[in-house]
Amino acid sequence: MTRGLTVIVLLALTMPIAPIASAQDVERGEEVYTSRCVICHGDNGDGMGLVGIVHRAQANGLVTTIYPRDFTAGVFKFRSTPSGTLPTDDDLMRIVTEGISRSGMPSHTDMPEADRLNVISFIKTFSQRWAEDEPGEPLEIAAAPSFVGSAESTTRGEGVYATMQCFQCHGETGVGDGPASETLTDSWGDQILAFDFTSGPLKGGSTPEMIYRTFMTGLDGTPMPSYQPAMTEEQDRWDLVSYCLELMRGAPATQQD
Amino acid sequence: MSSLRPLTISIAAAAMSLSLACGGATPDGGQEAESPYAAHEVAPGEYDDYYGFSSGGHSGEVRIVGIPSMRVLKRIPVWNIDPGSGWGITNESKAMMGGKWVGDTHHVQGSYVDGTYDGKWLFVNDKANNRLARIRIDIFEVDATVEIPHTQGTHGVFPQRAPTTEWVILNSEFRTPLVNDGSGDMLDASTYGGVHTIVDAERMEVVAQVQTEVNLDLAATDYSGRYSFATSYNSEGGATISEMLASDLDYLVVFSWDNIKAALANNDYRTVDGVPILDGTEGTGLTAYIPVPKNPHGVNVSPDGNYAVVSGKVSPTASVIDITMLDDVFAGNIEPRDAVVAEPEIGLGPLHTTFDGRGNAYTSLFIDSQEVKWNIQRAIDLQANPQEGETAVVDRLDIHYQVGHTMASMAETNEADGRYLISLNKISKDRFLNVGPLKPENDQLIDISGESMVLLKDESAYIEPHDIILVRRDIIEPHVVDRVRLEEHPEAVTQSSITRDGNRVTVRLTATAPVFGLQEVEVNEGDEVTFIVTNTDEIPDLAHGFAISNYNIQMVVGPFQTKSVTFTADKPGVYWIYCTNFCHALHLEMRLRFIVRPRS
């Protein structure tokens, strides 16, 4: 079974590549990969390891299968860099070290730092993009203003949620049941679910700054775009953060259908 | 009082006069009529009409039983250690158990609004270690417990039925010294007493205790939020069985909530160990002592709220107390005994009474091994105008054998529907394959929708369901969830980590099939290690187990749940931590190494 990468946003910049790992580093990285990663991400780095389907998510009557990351595409969801760009080594290091909440990606704090760096070097060998492109410039995100989370900001954020049409996917009440939610697919053509804010923590992080970052970077490879161009006012962005936090706070225990 | 008929009977002579009705087995292969259960059978994939919430006696648990299938759907650990869930092993459950690992559950009751269940909580007592536990219906797990001071034999428990359950009351069956610290003449039973404990249902804290001189056994509340009841079989204040059976009369003790609230508001109490103690002895105005025949057992209130029925136990009668007359009893306008408006003879060893909402009562007869159906109004009429040869009894059904509690569907609410009756029989004797000296009990399902009772089904039961309530599915089902909120536990883990503070190591671990969030955890011998494990799988009905080999630790974490366990890493070596609860095709590979480096 193969999954064709249907959409790759590739900015074919031909810039020189920053620090190149040594052959020994890559070799050690492969050993680590074979020990820790191959079961999900596969021999070819295409996410088709023995585990195959990492898990099935079920919500709003939809059942979707979620595959491990396909490294051959060179497309990454959780970055500090602008939409469409490669992540920084720090971004990859954070994911490898901490894992991704609510996903099959575990933490690797139990591994020496050198091994984590080496495995990142090896992962980069799966996509030619790493040879042709360089990471984007990380977006600078200030600390959340004090008004974030206030009643006024939350109310304004509800308006931004409507204006930006977040409800199209995430639904009027944030449970991920918007009109477009049943037809969402990722860049590999697999059906995916719009996030249900009421279910709690976000994969990309749940602090105000992390939620803000997700608005700015988008989640590459998914229908979640960057709102950096559309949402130009700082005030709007933080107000929307307030509203997302409110949706997450109101989460009841759930009965799934 | 002296006008009472002498009604005591010889228990010893009758105790084992089992009625040995035969089952419908036809070992010769002969043609058998279709079982009456066939029309009630719950086919594969279909659901029951009622949730049955049953106590588990000295197994310490509560059970959920589907009615009419009688399938045991869940065992909820309460006062026991249960590796199947980790109860009694996790830090969270230990904090609620107070270091006491045994208990004796007798009565499971639901929380109420306006006289019927609201689907929010269950409450269950611990007669052995004198506690009350609250179970959240949305997840069917214990979420709070409270120790009941100044009491032993915490037996009867009943929530306020109207307007909502703000109070839960508990009785102390065993008279003890109120301050039980070894002071005074401990052998002088005349100094002992019983207390009626009021617990705040929301805060799960003791509000006050009403002290009496008698023992207080089974409990009920009225349907207006104004009275609670306790049967007292040891009004003698005896310390031996002979002493407890000396008097021909004992009591139904009625507690006036109006007067209790007034006493609390007026600070008319003393405080012992931080608990307000109100004087509820006879004549204080907080209580009324209604004489009933010797050594009564259960007290149950009819669904219309009008009558409290006391089952006679030693007396072959049931006493019907008119609740609408209690205001006059407390006002001194009538004698307490005047509120007993009927006392029909119904059979030997009446223990508990339940109702069908059509004016009939069903009383369990322990000695006769029968359920007896009788009409309440008929009993009242015959009491007023006795007619030779006439009886309030409508029907009798042999059960198998020695029934204790009995309960009809929705019978403890104002929505009693008279469909099913459960007979919780203490002795199964010859009804099942022989499994040795300790045999299961026999819980029997009876159809009471018609004029005559019809036995439908036997179901074996592990020790020892004392009581059950049958709650309509539509009341409970909307409240039950497939997963909790992830952040409900303040330490919920979304990213795994290991942190050290001196010799204290905290491991935060996600569990997402088929991997734990770490592959290796290294600690030093002697470290105090806390594992906090969160199941981050998104789908319902996918639980992860967490066992540490040779470390005597096992727990199960449901979807989005977090549980923690703390222990000392006292054995150096390599120990596999593994998922015990089947979760994935690669479940067996879902494990990690726990490495304990030896003290150098």
CSV table of C-alpha atoms in Angstrom, one decimal, chain B residues 225-561:
chain,number,residue,atom,x,y,z
B,225,GLY,CA,-37.2,16.4,52.8
B,226,ARG,CA,-38.6,16.7,56.3
B,227,TYR,CA,-38.2,13.3,58.0
B,228,SER,CA,-35.7,10.4,58.1
B,229,PHE,CA,-36.2,7.0,59.7
B,230,ALA,CA,-34.3,4.3,61.5
B,231,THR,CA,-35.4,1.0,62.7
B,232,SER,CA,-34.1,0.1,66.2
B,233,TYR,CA,-34.0,-3.6,67.2
B,234,ASN,CA,-32.1,-3.0,70.4
B,235,SER,CA,-34.1,-0.5,72.3
B,236,GLU,CA,-33.2,-2.7,75.4
B,237,GLY,CA,-29.6,-1.4,75.1
B,238,GLY,CA,-28.5,-5.0,75.4
B,239,ALA,CA,-25.0,-6.2,74.8
B,240,THR,CA,-25.9,-9.9,74.3
B,241,ILE,CA,-28.3,-11.5,71.9
B,242,SER,CA,-30.6,-12.5,74.8
B,243,GLU,CA,-30.6,-8.9,76.1
B,244,MET,CA,-31.4,-7.6,72.6
B,245,LEU,CA,-34.5,-9.8,72.3
B,246,ALA,CA,-35.8,-9.2,75.8
B,247,SER,CA,-38.5,-6.6,75.0
B,248,ASP,CA,-41.6,-7.3,73.0
B,249,LEU,CA,-41.5,-3.9,71.5
B,250,ASP,CA,-38.8,-1.9,69.7
B,251,TYR,CA,-39.0,1.2,67.6
B,252,LEU,CA,-39.1,3.0,64.4
B,253,VAL,CA,-37.2,6.2,65.3
B,254,VAL,CA,-38.3,9.2,63.3
B,255,PHE,CA,-36.0,12.2,63.0
B,256,SER,CA,-37.6,15.6,62.4
B,257,TRP,CA,-35.4,17.6,60.0
B,258,ASP,CA,-37.3,20.8,60.8
B,259,ASN,CA,-36.3,20.4,64.4
B,260,ILE,CA,-32.7,19.3,63.7
B,261,LYS,CA,-32.2,22.4,61.4
B,262,ALA,CA,-33.6,24.6,64.2
B,263,ALA,CA,-31.3,23.1,66.8
B,264,LEU,CA,-28.3,23.6,64.5
B,265,ALA,CA,-29.4,27.2,63.8
B,266,ASN,CA,-29.7,27.9,67.5
B,267,ASN,CA,-26.4,26.2,68.3
B,268,ASP,CA,-28.3,23.8,70.5
B,269,TYR,CA,-25.5,21.1,70.4
B,270,ARG,CA,-22.2,20.2,71.8
B,271,THR,CA,-19.1,19.7,69.7
B,272,VAL,CA,-17.1,16.5,69.9
B,273,ASP,CA,-14.1,16.0,67.7
B,274,GLY,CA,-15.3,18.9,65.6
B,275,VAL,CA,-18.7,17.4,65.0
B,276,PRO,CA,-21.9,19.0,66.3
B,277,ILE,CA,-23.7,16.4,68.4
B,278,LEU,CA,-27.4,17.0,68.9
B,279,ASP,CA,-29.3,15.3,71.7
B,280,GLY,CA,-31.9,13.1,70.0
B,281,THR,CA,-32.9,11.0,73.0
B,282,GLU,CA,-36.6,10.4,73.6
B,283,GLY,CA,-38.4,13.5,74.6
B,284,THR,CA,-36.0,16.1,73.1
B,285,GLY,CA,-38.3,16.9,70.2
B,286,LEU,CA,-35.8,15.9,67.5
B,287,THR,CA,-37.1,12.3,67.4
B,288,ALA,CA,-40.2,10.3,67.8
B,289,TYR,CA,-40.0,6.7,69.0
B,290,ILE,CA,-42.8,4.8,67.4
B,291,PRO,CA,-43.3,1.4,69.0
B,292,VAL,CA,-43.3,-1.6,66.6
B,293,PRO,CA,-43.1,-5.3,67.3
B,294,LYS,CA,-39.8,-6.7,68.6
B,295,ASN,CA,-36.6,-6.5,66.6
B,296,PRO,CA,-37.8,-4.9,63.3
B,297,HIS,CA,-35.6,-4.9,60.2
B,298,GLY,CA,-36.1,-2.8,57.1
B,299,VAL,CA,-38.0,0.4,56.7
B,300,ASN,CA,-39.2,1.4,53.2
B,301,VAL,CA,-41.3,4.3,52.1
B,302,SER,CA,-44.1,3.8,49.6
B,303,PRO,CA,-43.7,5.6,46.3
B,304,ASP,CA,-46.7,8.0,47.0
B,305,GLY,CA,-44.7,9.1,50.1
B,306,ASN,CA,-47.5,8.3,52.4
B,307,TYR,CA,-46.4,5.3,54.3
B,308,ALA,CA,-43.3,4.0,56.0
B,309,VAL,CA,-43.4,0.2,56.1
B,310,VAL,CA,-41.4,-1.6,58.8
B,311,SER,CA,-40.8,-5.3,58.2
B,312,GLY,CA,-41.1,-7.3,61.4
B,313,LYS,CA,-38.3,-9.9,61.2
B,314,VAL,CA,-39.0,-11.6,64.6
B,315,SER,CA,-42.7,-10.6,64.2
B,316,PRO,CA,-44.6,-12.1,61.2
B,317,THR,CA,-46.0,-8.7,60.5
B,318,ALA,CA,-45.3,-5.5,58.6
B,319,SER,CA,-46.1,-2.2,60.4
B,320,VAL,CA,-47.5,0.6,58.2
B,321,ILE,CA,-46.8,4.1,59.6
B,322,ASP,CA,-48.8,7.0,58.1
B,323,ILE,CA,-46.2,9.7,57.4
B,324,THR,CA,-48.9,12.3,57.1
B,325,MET,CA,-49.6,11.8,60.8
B,326,LEU,CA,-46.0,12.5,61.9
B,327,ASP,CA,-46.5,16.2,62.3
B,328,ASP,CA,-49.2,15.4,64.9
B,329,VAL,CA,-46.9,13.0,66.6
B,330,PHE,CA,-44.2,15.6,67.0
B,331,ALA,CA,-46.7,18.2,68.1
B,332,GLY,CA,-47.9,15.8,70.8
B,333,ASN,CA,-51.4,15.7,69.4
B,334,ILE,CA,-51.4,12.0,69.1
B,335,GLU,CA,-49.4,9.1,70.6
B,336,PRO,CA,-46.6,7.8,68.5
B,337,ARG,CA,-48.2,4.4,68.2
B,338,ASP,CA,-51.3,6.0,66.7
B,339,ALA,CA,-49.4,6.6,63.5
B,340,VAL,CA,-49.3,2.8,62.9
B,341,VAL,CA,-52.3,2.4,60.7
B,342,ALA,CA,-51.9,-1.2,59.8
B,343,GLU,CA,-49.9,-4.2,61.0
B,344,PRO,CA,-50.9,-7.2,58.7
B,345,GLU,CA,-49.6,-10.7,59.4
B,346,ILE,CA,-47.8,-11.6,56.2
B,347,GLY,CA,-45.5,-14.6,57.0
B,348,LEU,CA,-42.4,-15.6,58.8
B,349,GLY,CA,-39.2,-13.5,58.9
B,350,PRO,CA,-40.2,-10.3,57.0
B,351,LEU,CA,-37.1,-8.4,56.3
B,352,HIS,CA,-37.6,-5.8,53.6
B,353,THR,CA,-40.6,-4.3,51.6
B,354,THR,CA,-40.7,-2.9,48.2
B,355,PHE,CA,-43.5,-1.5,46.0
B,356,ASP,CA,-45.0,-1.6,42.5
B,357,GLY,CA,-46.6,1.9,42.4
B,358,ARG,CA,-50.1,0.3,42.1
B,359,GLY,CA,-50.7,0.2,45.9
B,360,ASN,CA,-49.1,-3.2,46.5
B,361,ALA,CA,-46.2,-4.0,48.8
B,362,TYR,CA,-43.8,-7.0,48.3
B,363,THR,CA,-42.1,-8.2,51.4
B,364,SER,CA,-39.2,-10.7,51.6
B,365,LEU,CA,-39.8,-13.5,54.1
B,366,PHE,CA,-36.5,-14.9,55.1
B,367,ILE,CA,-37.8,-17.9,57.1
B,368,ASP,CA,-40.6,-18.8,54.8
B,369,SER,CA,-38.3,-18.3,51.7
B,370,GLN,CA,-41.1,-16.4,50.0
B,371,GLU,CA,-41.9,-13.1,48.4
B,372,VAL,CA,-45.3,-12.0,49.7
B,373,LYS,CA,-47.4,-9.5,47.8
B,374,TRP,CA,-50.0,-7.5,49.9
B,375,ASN,CA,-52.1,-4.5,49.4
B,376,ILE,CA,-51.4,-1.5,51.6
B,377,GLN,CA,-54.9,0.1,51.5
B,378,ARG,CA,-56.5,-3.3,52.1
B,379,ALA,CA,-54.3,-3.8,55.2
B,380,ILE,CA,-55.3,-0.4,56.5
B,381,ASP,CA,-59.0,-1.1,55.9
B,382,LEU,CA,-58.8,-4.5,57.6
B,383,GLN,CA,-57.0,-2.9,60.6
B,384,ALA,CA,-59.9,-0.4,61.0
B,385,ASN,CA,-62.5,-3.0,60.3
B,386,PRO,CA,-61.2,-6.6,60.9
B,387,GLN,CA,-63.1,-9.2,58.9
B,388,GLU,CA,-62.9,-12.9,59.8
B,389,GLY,CA,-60.8,-14.8,57.3
B,390,GLU,CA,-59.9,-11.7,55.2
B,391,THR,CA,-56.3,-10.8,54.5
B,392,ALA,CA,-54.4,-8.1,52.7
B,393,VAL,CA,-52.1,-10.8,51.1
B,394,VAL,CA,-52.6,-11.0,47.4
B,395,ASP,CA,-50.0,-13.6,46.3
B,396,ARG,CA,-47.0,-15.6,47.5
B,397,LEU,CA,-44.1,-16.9,45.6
B,398,ASP,CA,-41.5,-19.5,46.7
B,399,ILE,CA,-37.9,-18.3,46.2
B,400,HIS,CA,-34.7,-20.3,46.5
B,401,TYR,CA,-33.7,-19.7,49.3
B,402,GLN,CA,-33.7,-17.4,52.4
B,403,VAL,CA,-34.3,-14.0,50.8
B,404,GLY,CA,-32.8,-11.0,52.4
B,405,HIS,CA,-33.4,-7.8,50.5
B,406,THR,CA,-35.9,-7.4,47.8
B,407,MET,CA,-36.4,-4.5,45.4
B,408,ALA,CA,-38.8,-3.7,42.6
B,409,SER,CA,-38.0,-1.6,39.6
B,410,MET,CA,-37.8,2.2,40.5
B,411,ALA,CA,-39.5,1.3,43.8
B,412,GLU,CA,-37.5,3.8,45.9
B,413,THR,CA,-38.8,6.7,43.7
B,414,ASN,CA,-42.1,8.3,43.0
B,415,GLU,CA,-41.8,6.6,39.5
B,416,ALA,CA,-42.2,3.0,40.7
B,417,ASP,CA,-43.3,1.1,37.7
B,418,GLY,CA,-44.0,-2.4,39.0
B,419,ARG,CA,-42.3,-4.4,36.2
B,420,TYR,CA,-39.6,-6.4,37.9
B,421,LEU,CA,-38.8,-7.6,41.4
B,422,ILE,CA,-35.3,-8.9,42.5
B,423,SER,CA,-35.1,-11.4,45.3
B,424,LEU,CA,-31.6,-11.4,46.7
B,425,ASN,CA,-31.4,-14.8,48.2
B,426,LYS,CA,-28.7,-15.6,50.7
B,427,ILE,CA,-28.6,-19.3,50.1
B,428,SER,CA,-28.4,-21.0,46.7
B,429,LYS,CA,-28.1,-24.5,48.1
B,430,ASP,CA,-29.0,-26.9,45.2
B,431,ARG,CA,-29.6,-24.4,42.4
B,432,PHE,CA,-26.2,-24.4,40.7
B,433,LEU,CA,-23.4,-26.8,40.0
B,434,ASN,CA,-21.6,-27.6,43.2
B,435,VAL,CA,-18.6,-25.3,43.7
B,436,GLY,CA,-17.6,-26.5,47.2
B,437,PRO,CA,-18.4,-25.3,50.7
B,438,LEU,CA,-18.7,-21.6,49.8
B,439,LYS,CA,-21.5,-21.5,47.3
B,440,PRO,CA,-22.7,-18.5,45.3
B,441,GLU,CA,-25.9,-16.7,46.3
B,442,ASN,CA,-28.9,-16.8,44.1
B,443,ASP,CA,-30.4,-13.6,42.9
B,444,GLN,CA,-33.8,-14.2,41.3
B,445,LEU,CA,-35.7,-12.1,38.8
B,446,ILE,CA,-39.5,-12.0,39.2
B,447,ASP,CA,-42.1,-10.5,36.9
B,448,ILE,CA,-44.6,-8.5,38.9
B,449,SER,CA,-46.4,-6.9,36.1
B,450,GLY,CA,-49.4,-9.1,36.6
B,451,GLU,CA,-51.7,-10.1,39.5
B,452,SER,CA,-49.4,-13.1,40.3
B,453,MET,CA,-45.7,-13.1,40.6
B,454,VAL,CA,-43.8,-15.1,38.1
B,455,LEU,CA,-40.3,-16.4,38.7
B,456,LEU,CA,-38.2,-15.7,35.6
B,457,LYS,CA,-34.5,-16.3,36.2
B,458,ASP,CA,-31.8,-17.5,38.6
B,459,GLU,CA,-28.5,-15.7,38.6
B,460,SER,CA,-25.5,-16.7,40.7
B,461,ALA,CA,-23.9,-13.9,42.7
B,462,TYR,CA,-20.5,-13.7,44.5
B,463,ILE,CA,-20.6,-12.5,48.1
B,464,GLU,CA,-22.8,-10.7,49.1
B,465,PRO,CA,-25.3,-8.4,47.5
B,466,HIS,CA,-27.3,-7.0,50.4
B,467,ASP,CA,-29.4,-4.6,48.5
B,468,ILE,CA,-30.0,-3.4,44.9
B,469,ILE,CA,-31.8,-0.5,43.3
B,470,LEU,CA,-33.3,-0.8,39.8
B,471,VAL,CA,-33.0,2.4,37.8
B,472,ARG,CA,-34.5,3.0,34.4
B,473,ARG,CA,-31.9,3.1,31.6
B,474,ASP,CA,-33.0,6.5,30.3
B,475,ILE,CA,-32.2,8.1,33.7
B,476,ILE,CA,-28.7,6.9,33.8
B,477,GLU,CA,-27.5,6.5,30.2
B,478,PRO,CA,-27.3,10.1,29.2
B,479,HIS,CA,-24.9,10.8,32.0
B,480,VAL,CA,-22.4,8.1,31.3
B,481,VAL,CA,-19.3,9.1,29.4
B,482,ASP,CA,-16.7,7.2,27.4
B,483,ARG,CA,-13.8,9.2,28.6
B,484,VAL,CA,-13.0,11.8,31.3
B,485,ARG,CA,-11.6,15.2,30.6
B,486,LEU,CA,-7.9,14.8,30.0
B,487,GLU,CA,-7.1,17.7,32.4
B,488,GLU,CA,-9.4,16.5,35.1
B,489,HIS,CA,-6.4,15.1,36.9
B,490,PRO,CA,-4.1,18.0,37.7
B,491,GLU,CA,-1.0,16.0,36.8
B,492,ALA,CA,-2.3,14.7,33.4
B,493,VAL,CA,0.7,13.9,31.2
B,494,THR,CA,0.8,14.9,27.6
B,495,GLN,CA,4.6,14.8,27.3
B,496,SER,CA,6.6,12.2,29.0
B,497,SER,CA,9.5,13.2,31.3
B,498,ILE,CA,11.7,12.1,34.2
B,499,THR,CA,12.5,14.6,36.9
B,500,ARG,CA,14.5,14.2,40.1
B,501,ASP,CA,14.4,16.1,43.3
B,502,GLY,CA,16.9,14.6,45.7
B,503,ASN,CA,16.1,10.9,46.0
B,504,ARG,CA,12.5,11.5,44.7
B,505,VAL,CA,12.1,10.7,41.0
B,506,THR,CA,8.9,11.6,39.2
B,507,VAL,CA,8.3,9.8,35.9
B,508,ARG,CA,5.5,11.3,33.8
B,509,LEU,CA,4.5,8.7,31.2
B,510,THR,CA,2.0,8.8,28.3
B,511,ALA,CA,0.4,5.5,27.1
B,512,THR,CA,-0.7,5.5,23.5
B,513,ALA,CA,-1.0,2.1,21.8
B,514,PRO,CA,1.4,0.5,21.3
B,515,VAL,CA,4.0,2.6,23.1
B,516,PHE,CA,4.6,4.1,26.5
B,517,GLY,CA,6.0,7.6,26.3
B,518,LEU,CA,9.5,6.4,27.3
B,519,GLN,CA,11.5,3.3,26.5
B,520,GLU,CA,13.8,3.4,29.5
B,521,VAL,CA,13.6,4.7,33.0
B,522,GLU,CA,16.7,4.7,35.2
B,523,VAL,CA,16.7,5.3,38.9
B,524,ASN,CA,18.9,4.5,41.9
B,525,GLU,CA,18.3,1.8,44.5
B,526,GLY,CA,16.5,3.5,47.4
B,527,ASP,CA,14.9,6.3,45.3
B,528,GLU,CA,11.2,7.1,46.0
B,529,VAL,CA,9.7,6.7,42.5
B,530,THR,CA,6.4,8.1,41.4
B,531,PHE,CA,4.9,7.1,38.1
B,532,ILE,CA,2.2,9.3,36.7
B,533,VAL,CA,0.6,7.6,33.7
B,534,THR,CA,-1.9,9.2,31.3
B,535,ASN,CA,-3.8,7.2,28.7
B,536,THR,CA,-3.7,9.6,25.7
B,537,ASP,CA,-5.4,7.3,23.3
B,538,GLU,CA,-8.3,9.1,21.6
B,539,ILE,CA,-10.8,6.2,21.2
B,540,PRO,CA,-13.3,4.8,23.6
B,541,ASP,CA,-12.9,1.4,25.2
B,542,LEU,CA,-9.1,1.4,24.9
B,543,ALA,CA,-7.6,1.1,28.4
B,544,HIS,CA,-3.9,0.6,29.2
B,545,GLY,CA,-2.5,-1.5,32.0
B,546,PHE,CA,0.7,-0.6,33.9
B,547,ALA,CA,2.5,-3.3,35.7
B,548,ILE,CA,6.0,-3.3,37.1
B,549,SER,CA,7.5,-6.8,37.2
B,550,ASN,CA,8.4,-8.0,40.7
B,551,TYR,CA,7.4,-4.6,42.2
B,552,ASN,CA,3.9,-5.6,43.1
B,553,ILE,CA,2.3,-2.8,41.1
B,554,GLN,CA,-0.6,-3.0,38.7
B,555,MET,CA,-3.2,-0.5,37.6
B,556,VAL,CA,-5.4,0.2,34.6
B,557,VAL,CA,-5.8,3.6,33.1
B,558,GLY,CA,-9.0,4.3,31.0
B,559,PRO,CA,-9.2,6.7,28.1
B,560,PHE,CA,-7.8,10.2,29.0
B,561,GLN,CA,-7.5,9.1,32.6
